[in-house]
Amino acid sequence: MNSVRRGILALLGGFILGKPSLSRASSKQPAFAASRSSYTPRHVLCFLGKENSLAALQQSARAAIGLFADDFTVDEKFSQDEADDRMERSFNVCWDRVDPNAYQDTDEDAVAAHGSVLYVLGPSMTADIAVTTSAKALMFVQYMLDHGAIAAKGESAGVAHGVRRWKELFEQARSAVASRDLLTLARTCRLAFARRPIGDDAEGMASVGFHLIGLPDVLVTFVRRDDQKPSTNAEQLKIAALIDDVADEMTREGVEEALADRHAALADDTRYEEDEYKFNPFGVVSIQEKSL
């Protein structure tokens, strides 16, 4: 039994997604990449609460740790029992812009009115346990939203969803585990904790956060005339869809097979320093498109 299967079984041993059994054969295992660095990624989760509610948030987080996430820890250094005036801008930058229902006005209002901040740290992850750990992180988010948190953000890629979208992603993960569909579980965790597309027309647009499921990020570059207008939102959504297609193929077929099929190149991640949370130790896949 490989480590991914052991991790899924361990995941199901606690609070988890309806406690379905994986004792029989599961679906195809999600592929993962070979690391190009000694750095191991981890989840950093940010939870906002109401005024004077840090103690309650900490109690909820410790309950989650005791139930199903004993390798997660509550951060004591940066959590605070008061509003952080950077949060409104931070969430505004980090809201997922791909899913049309990623957040609502009520989510923005909750961020603006928050009165406490809690950070939770996940364990360092090797590629073979990244999907399992990310599924646990997603469950942690849903648990906290059910127990006092009013907003949540994944700091490791800088992505935020509204309460409704976090729950939708959690339910998708629950369904994937129940049906033993580990490829869909990997995809759901990727949609939950990664951002795309980030960048510009000149340097290309990329994902950030695919290391959280054990894959390289994807960079799409394209040719545009000097007199051509900047890319539109619709064009950027096409880029996001292409990035997701490549990620799905890497998950399903493996990184080397996907690269060969796409005539793509894999290189080290030079976008971030090696000790930054967004740094991808599995590298960045570069794909050049002739046009959008």
mmCIF file of N, CA and C in Angstrom, residues 43-47 91 94 141 152-161 166 192-195 212 278:
data_model
loop_
_atom_site.group_PDB
_atom_site.id
_atom_site.type_symbol
_atom_site.label_atom_id
_atom_site.label_comp_id
_atom_site.label_asym_id
_atom_site.label_seq_id
_atom_site.Cartn_x
_atom_site.Cartn_y
_atom_site.Cartn_z
ATOM 1 N N HIS A 43 0.842 24.324 4.537
ATOM 2 C CA HIS A 43 -0.315 25.209 4.545
ATOM 3 C C HIS A 43 -0.194 26.215 5.680
ATOM 4 N N VAL A 44 -0.518 27.455 5.385
ATOM 5 C CA VAL A 44 -0.731 28.479 6.400
ATOM 6 C C VAL A 44 -2.157 28.979 6.195
ATOM 7 N N LEU A 45 -3.013 28.752 7.171
ATOM 8 C CA LEU A 45 -4.422 29.105 7.074
ATOM 9 C C LEU A 45 -4.705 30.314 7.953
ATOM 10 N N CYS A 46 -5.444 31.263 7.391
ATOM 11 C CA CYS A 46 -5.811 32.481 8.112
ATOM 12 C C CYS A 46 -7.315 32.483 8.345
ATOM 13 N N PHE A 47 -7.724 32.672 9.601
ATOM 14 C CA PHE A 47 -9.141 32.720 9.951
ATOM 15 C C PHE A 47 -9.446 34.047 10.634
ATOM 16 N N PHE A 91 -7.599 40.454 1.549
ATOM 17 C CA PHE A 91 -8.666 39.609 1.010
ATOM 18 C C PHE A 91 -9.100 40.104 -0.366
ATOM 19 N N CYS A 94 -6.796 38.720 -2.756
ATOM 20 C CA CYS A 94 -6.733 37.262 -2.782
ATOM 21 C C CYS A 94 -8.027 36.564 -3.194
ATOM 22 N N VAL A 141 -10.672 24.162 7.302
ATOM 23 C CA VAL A 141 -11.344 25.423 6.976
ATOM 24 C C VAL A 141 -12.839 25.313 7.250
ATOM 25 N N ALA A 152 -12.045 32.999 5.727
ATOM 26 C CA ALA A 152 -10.850 32.146 5.699
ATOM 27 C C ALA A 152 -10.061 32.401 4.428
ATOM 28 N N LYS A 153 -8.752 32.246 4.564
ATOM 29 C CA LYS A 153 -7.844 32.479 3.438
ATOM 30 C C LYS A 153 -6.694 31.498 3.532
ATOM 31 N N GLY A 154 -6.261 30.960 2.382
ATOM 32 C CA GLY A 154 -5.063 30.146 2.325
ATOM 33 C C GLY A 154 -3.865 31.032 2.030
ATOM 34 N N GLU A 155 -2.971 31.184 2.998
ATOM 35 C CA GLU A 155 -1.847 32.102 2.839
ATOM 36 C C GLU A 155 -0.739 31.546 1.948
ATOM 37 N N SER A 156 -0.648 30.232 1.816
ATOM 38 C CA SER A 156 0.480 29.645 1.094
ATOM 39 C C SER A 156 0.454 29.961 -0.396
ATOM 40 N N ALA A 157 -0.714 30.292 -0.931
ATOM 41 C CA ALA A 157 -0.791 30.766 -2.314
ATOM 42 C C ALA A 157 -1.516 32.101 -2.389
ATOM 43 N N GLY A 158 -2.012 32.596 -1.254
ATOM 44 C CA GLY A 158 -2.727 33.861 -1.240
ATOM 45 C C GLY A 158 -4.073 33.779 -1.933
ATOM 46 N N VAL A 159 -4.926 32.840 -1.499
ATOM 47 C CA VAL A 159 -6.234 32.670 -2.132
ATOM 48 C C VAL A 159 -7.321 32.667 -1.074
ATOM 49 N N ALA A 160 -8.428 33.362 -1.384
ATOM 50 C CA ALA A 160 -9.560 33.421 -0.469
ATOM 51 C C ALA A 160 -10.836 33.091 -1.218
ATOM 52 N N HIS A 161 -11.739 32.421 -0.537
ATOM 53 C CA HIS A 161 -13.088 32.148 -1.032
ATOM 54 C C HIS A 161 -14.074 32.623 0.021
ATOM 55 N N TRP A 166 -16.287 27.955 0.065
ATOM 56 C CA TRP A 166 -15.510 27.011 0.863
ATOM 57 C C TRP A 166 -16.343 25.756 1.151
ATOM 58 N N ALA A 192 -9.189 24.746 -4.311
ATOM 59 C CA ALA A 192 -9.362 25.393 -3.015
ATOM 60 C C ALA A 192 -8.170 26.246 -2.626
ATOM 61 N N PHE A 193 -6.952 25.780 -2.917
ATOM 62 C CA PHE A 193 -5.779 26.403 -2.310
ATOM 63 C C PHE A 193 -4.787 27.027 -3.292
ATOM 64 N N ALA A 194 -5.062 26.971 -4.596
ATOM 65 C CA ALA A 194 -4.160 27.588 -5.570
ATOM 66 C C ALA A 194 -4.839 28.771 -6.253
ATOM 67 N N ARG A 195 -4.033 29.693 -6.768
ATOM 68 C CA ARG A 195 -4.544 30.844 -7.518
ATOM 69 C C ARG A 195 -4.075 30.776 -8.964
ATOM 70 N N LEU A 212 1.010 22.614 -3.363
ATOM 71 C CA LEU A 212 0.213 22.120 -2.241
ATOM 72 C C LEU A 212 -0.500 20.819 -2.567
ATOM 73 N N LYS A 278 5.135 30.549 -1.072
ATOM 74 C CA LYS A 278 4.636 30.394 -2.437
ATOM 75 C C LYS A 278 5.647 29.701 -3.359
#
